[in-house]
């Protein structure tokens, strides 16, 4: 049993059937405040020249991912709209917040980003909260980043789930897929295994956890920024629930 009591009311969260594609941006936003010196420090020593080719841009994002993994401790924070600079100052953040840091670094490096809004079934998080299942939200709103590697009308977009290789390559290994249990979070897992929200991979037995499409309740489409996604659809928890939960969950290490 999951709970709908803690989620925002009067929000229409309906899957998309098409429409104008989000073009993304490199501009700073309230959440992606990449002009803060703490964000710039994550780019120290990385080659972020404007004329970098796609391979160099991907390598920069991979290095940034590793630095964020080391610099930001994984916790269960429920404040998805927390600015990236504050996340870095605290030195801890949720998967959503750490993904936002990666987006901010990408924009600071001149790589445009956008996000795909996914509503994920709350049962996906049961392994992390075996004794608290009754209060797990029935649907969790996930902002899944994408990066524009080049410019022009035929620009290619790279989902964060393919930052370390194609989904086929990542699912074709000996490592187990993502189980959403233990100390590993989605943010770390995407560097070693396929995180497939669309059911496009043929997962081997050892990596059966890479196909997560069964947990997707609705695809809300793509948005120019996570700020826009949350403004339209709200965060996972309602404001009162966030205020009550954050002091505890925001410090509790993901495990």
Coordinates of C-alpha atoms in Angstrom, one line a residue:
X1 CA 0.0 0.0 0.0
X2 CA 1.3 3.5 -0.9
X3 CA -0.1 6.8 0.3
X4 CA -1.7 9.6 -1.6
X5 CA -2.2 11.7 1.5
X6 CA 1.2 13.4 1.3
X7 CA 1.1 14.4 -2.3
X8 CA 0.0 17.7 -3.9
X9 CA -3.7 18.2 -4.6
X10 CA -5.3 19.8 -7.6
X11 CA -2.4 18.8 -9.9
X12 CA -3.1 17.4 -13.3
X13 CA -0.4 14.8 -13.9
X14 CA -1.3 13.3 -17.2
X15 CA 1.0 11.5 -19.7
X16 CA 2.0 13.3 -22.8
X17 CA 1.2 12.2 -26.4
X18 CA 3.4 14.7 -28.2
X19 CA 3.6 18.4 -28.7
X20 CA 6.4 20.9 -29.0
X21 CA 9.7 19.5 -27.9
X22 CA 11.6 21.3 -25.1
X23 CA 14.7 23.0 -26.6
X24 CA 16.6 23.2 -23.3
X25 CA 18.9 26.0 -22.3
X26 CA 22.3 26.9 -20.7
X27 CA 20.8 29.7 -18.8
X28 CA 20.9 29.7 -15.0
X29 CA 17.6 29.2 -13.1
X30 CA 16.6 29.4 -9.5
X31 CA 17.4 25.8 -9.0
X32 CA 20.3 25.5 -11.5
X33 CA 22.2 28.6 -10.2
X34 CA 25.4 27.6 -11.9
X35 CA 27.1 31.0 -11.6
X36 CA 27.7 30.3 -7.9
X37 CA 31.5 29.7 -7.2
X38 CA 30.8 26.3 -5.7
X39 CA 29.5 25.1 -9.0
X40 CA 32.4 26.6 -10.9
X41 CA 34.8 24.7 -8.5
X42 CA 33.5 21.4 -9.9
X43 CA 34.8 22.3 -13.3
X44 CA 38.3 23.1 -12.1
X45 CA 40.8 21.2 -14.2
X46 CA 38.2 20.0 -16.8
X47 CA 38.4 20.9 -20.4
X48 CA 35.3 22.9 -21.1
X49 CA 36.2 24.9 -24.2
X50 CA 33.2 26.1 -26.3
X51 CA 34.5 24.2 -29.4
X52 CA 34.8 20.8 -27.6
X53 CA 33.4 17.9 -29.7
X54 CA 30.7 15.5 -28.4
X55 CA 33.2 13.0 -27.0
X56 CA 35.0 15.7 -25.0
X57 CA 31.7 17.0 -23.7
X58 CA 30.6 13.5 -22.6
X59 CA 33.9 13.0 -20.8
X60 CA 33.5 16.3 -19.0
X61 CA 30.1 15.2 -17.8
X62 CA 31.4 11.9 -16.6
X63 CA 34.2 13.6 -14.6
X64 CA 31.6 15.9 -13.1
X65 CA 29.4 13.0 -12.1
X66 CA 32.4 11.4 -10.3
X67 CA 33.2 14.6 -8.5
X68 CA 29.6 15.1 -7.4
X69 CA 29.5 11.5 -6.1
X70 CA 32.4 12.3 -3.9
X71 CA 31.4 15.8 -2.9
X72 CA 27.6 15.3 -2.1
X73 CA 26.6 12.6 0.4
X74 CA 23.4 10.8 -0.6
X75 CA 20.5 11.4 1.7
X76 CA 16.7 11.3 1.5
X77 CA 16.0 15.0 1.1
X78 CA 12.5 15.8 -0.1
X79 CA 13.1 19.4 -1.2
X80 CA 13.5 18.9 -5.0
X81 CA 13.5 22.7 -5.6
X82 CA 16.6 23.4 -3.4
X83 CA 19.1 25.5 -5.4
X84 CA 22.2 23.6 -6.4
X85 CA 24.5 26.1 -4.6
X86 CA 22.8 25.2 -1.3
X87 CA 23.1 21.5 -2.0
X88 CA 26.8 21.9 -2.5
X89 CA 27.2 24.0 0.7
X90 CA 25.4 21.4 2.7
X91 CA 27.5 18.6 1.1
X92 CA 24.5 16.2 1.0
X93 CA 21.5 15.7 -1.3
X94 CA 18.9 13.4 -2.8
X95 CA 19.2 11.7 -6.2
X96 CA 17.1 14.5 -7.6
X97 CA 19.3 17.2 -6.1
X98 CA 22.5 15.5 -7.2
X99 CA 21.2 15.2 -10.7
X100 CA 20.4 18.9 -10.6
X101 CA 24.0 19.6 -9.6
X102 CA 25.1 17.7 -12.7
X103 CA 22.7 19.7 -14.9
X104 CA 24.1 23.0 -13.4
X105 CA 27.7 21.9 -14.1
X106 CA 26.7 21.0 -17.7
X107 CA 25.1 24.4 -18.2
X108 CA 28.1 26.1 -16.8
X109 CA 30.2 24.2 -19.3
X110 CA 28.0 25.4 -22.2
X111 CA 26.0 22.2 -22.6
X112 CA 22.3 22.8 -22.8
X113 CA 20.0 20.7 -20.6
X114 CA 16.3 19.8 -20.3
X115 CA 14.5 17.3 -18.2
X116 CA 12.0 14.5 -18.8
X117 CA 9.2 14.3 -16.2
X118 CA 8.4 10.8 -15.1
X119 CA 5.8 9.7 -12.5
X120 CA 7.3 6.6 -10.9
X121 CA 5.2 4.1 -8.8
X122 CA 5.9 4.4 -5.1
X123 CA 6.4 0.7 -4.8
X124 CA 9.8 1.2 -6.6
X125 CA 11.0 2.6 -3.3
X126 CA 9.7 -0.2 -1.0
X127 CA 13.1 -1.9 -0.7
X128 CA 14.5 1.3 0.9
X129 CA 11.6 1.7 3.4
X130 CA 10.5 -1.8 4.3
X131 CA 9.0 -0.6 7.6
X132 CA 7.5 2.6 6.3
X133 CA 5.7 1.4 3.2
X134 CA 2.3 2.9 4.3
X135 CA 3.7 6.4 4.1
X136 CA 5.6 6.1 0.8
X137 CA 4.0 8.4 -1.7
X138 CA 1.9 6.5 -4.3
X139 CA 3.7 8.4 -7.1
X140 CA 7.1 10.0 -7.1
X141 CA 7.9 12.8 -9.6
X142 CA 11.3 12.3 -11.1
X143 CA 13.2 14.9 -13.2
X144 CA 15.4 12.9 -15.5
X145 CA 18.1 15.1 -17.2
X146 CA 19.0 15.2 -20.9
X147 CA 22.0 17.0 -22.4
X148 CA 22.3 18.6 -25.8
X149 CA 25.6 17.6 -27.2
X150 CA 25.6 19.9 -30.3
X151 CA 23.7 22.8 -31.8
X152 CA 21.4 23.2 -34.7
X153 CA 18.0 21.8 -35.7
X154 CA 19.3 18.2 -35.7
X155 CA 21.0 18.5 -32.3
X156 CA 21.3 15.2 -30.5
X157 CA 20.2 14.7 -26.9
X158 CA 21.8 12.4 -24.4
X159 CA 19.8 11.1 -21.5
X160 CA 21.7 10.9 -18.2
X161 CA 21.0 7.1 -18.2
X162 CA 23.3 6.8 -21.3
X163 CA 26.1 9.1 -20.0
X164 CA 28.4 6.1 -19.5
X165 CA 27.3 4.1 -22.5
X166 CA 24.3 3.1 -24.5
X167 CA 21.6 1.2 -22.6
X168 CA 22.4 -1.9 -24.6
X169 CA 26.1 -1.7 -23.6
X170 CA 25.3 -1.0 -20.0
X171 CA 22.8 -3.9 -19.8
X172 CA 25.1 -6.4 -21.5
X173 CA 27.5 -6.9 -18.6
X174 CA 28.0 -9.2 -15.7
X175 CA 26.9 -6.7 -13.0
X176 CA 23.5 -6.9 -11.5
X177 CA 21.0 -4.2 -12.3
X178 CA 19.7 -1.5 -10.0
X179 CA 17.7 -2.9 -7.0
X180 CA 17.0 0.4 -5.2
X181 CA 18.3 -1.1 -2.0
X182 CA 21.5 -0.8 0.0
X183 CA 23.8 2.2 -0.2
X184 CA 23.7 2.6 -4.0
X185 CA 21.3 5.2 -5.4
X186 CA 20.1 5.9 -8.9
X187 CA 22.7 8.6 -9.2
X188 CA 25.6 6.2 -8.6
X189 CA 24.0 3.2 -10.5
X190 CA 23.7 5.0 -13.8
X191 CA 27.5 4.9 -14.1
X192 CA 27.6 1.1 -14.2
X193 CA 24.3 -0.3 -15.3
X194 CA 21.4 0.5 -17.6
X195 CA 18.6 2.6 -16.1
X196 CA 15.9 1.9 -18.6
X197 CA 12.5 3.7 -18.1
X198 CA 11.2 2.6 -21.5
X199 CA 11.7 -1.1 -21.7
X200 CA 14.0 -0.9 -24.7
X201 CA 16.8 -3.2 -23.3
X202 CA 17.1 -7.0 -23.3
X203 CA 18.4 -7.4 -19.8
X204 CA 20.3 -10.6 -19.0
X205 CA 19.2 -12.6 -15.9
X206 CA 22.0 -11.1 -13.8
X207 CA 20.9 -7.6 -14.7
X208 CA 17.2 -8.0 -14.6
X209 CA 16.9 -4.8 -12.6
X210 CA 17.9 -2.6 -15.5
X211 CA 14.4 -2.6 -17.1
X212 CA 12.4 -0.2 -14.8
X213 CA 9.6 0.5 -17.3
X214 CA 7.0 -1.3 -15.3
X215 CA 7.3 1.3 -12.6
X216 CA 6.6 4.3 -14.9
X217 CA 3.0 5.4 -14.2
X218 CA 3.1 8.4 -16.6
X219 CA 5.5 10.2 -18.9
X220 CA 4.9 13.9 -18.5
X221 CA 7.0 14.9 -21.4
X222 CA 10.1 17.1 -21.6
X223 CA 10.6 20.6 -20.1
X224 CA 13.2 23.3 -20.6
X225 CA 14.2 23.0 -17.0
X226 CA 13.3 21.2 -13.8
X227 CA 12.1 24.6 -12.5
X228 CA 9.4 24.5 -15.2
X229 CA 8.5 20.8 -14.5
X230 CA 8.0 21.5 -10.8
X231 CA 6.1 24.7 -11.4
X232 CA 3.6 22.8 -13.5
X233 CA 3.4 19.5 -11.7
X234 CA 4.5 20.3 -8.2
X235 CA 7.0 18.2 -6.2
X236 CA 6.5 14.7 -5.0
X237 CA 5.3 15.8 -1.5
X238 CA 2.9 18.6 -0.6
X239 CA 4.4 21.6 1.2
X240 CA 3.3 20.6 4.7
X241 CA 4.7 17.1 4.3
X242 CA 8.0 18.5 3.0
X243 CA 8.3 20.8 6.0
X244 CA 7.7 18.0 8.4
X245 CA 9.9 15.3 6.7
X246 CA 12.9 17.4 5.6
X247 CA 14.5 17.9 9.1
X248 CA 14.8 14.1 9.5
X249 CA 15.0 12.7 5.9
X250 CA 17.3 15.5 4.7
X251 CA 20.0 14.2 7.1
X252 CA 19.3 10.5 6.9
X253 CA 22.0 8.7 4.7
X254 CA 20.6 6.7 1.8
X255 CA 21.1 3.1 2.7

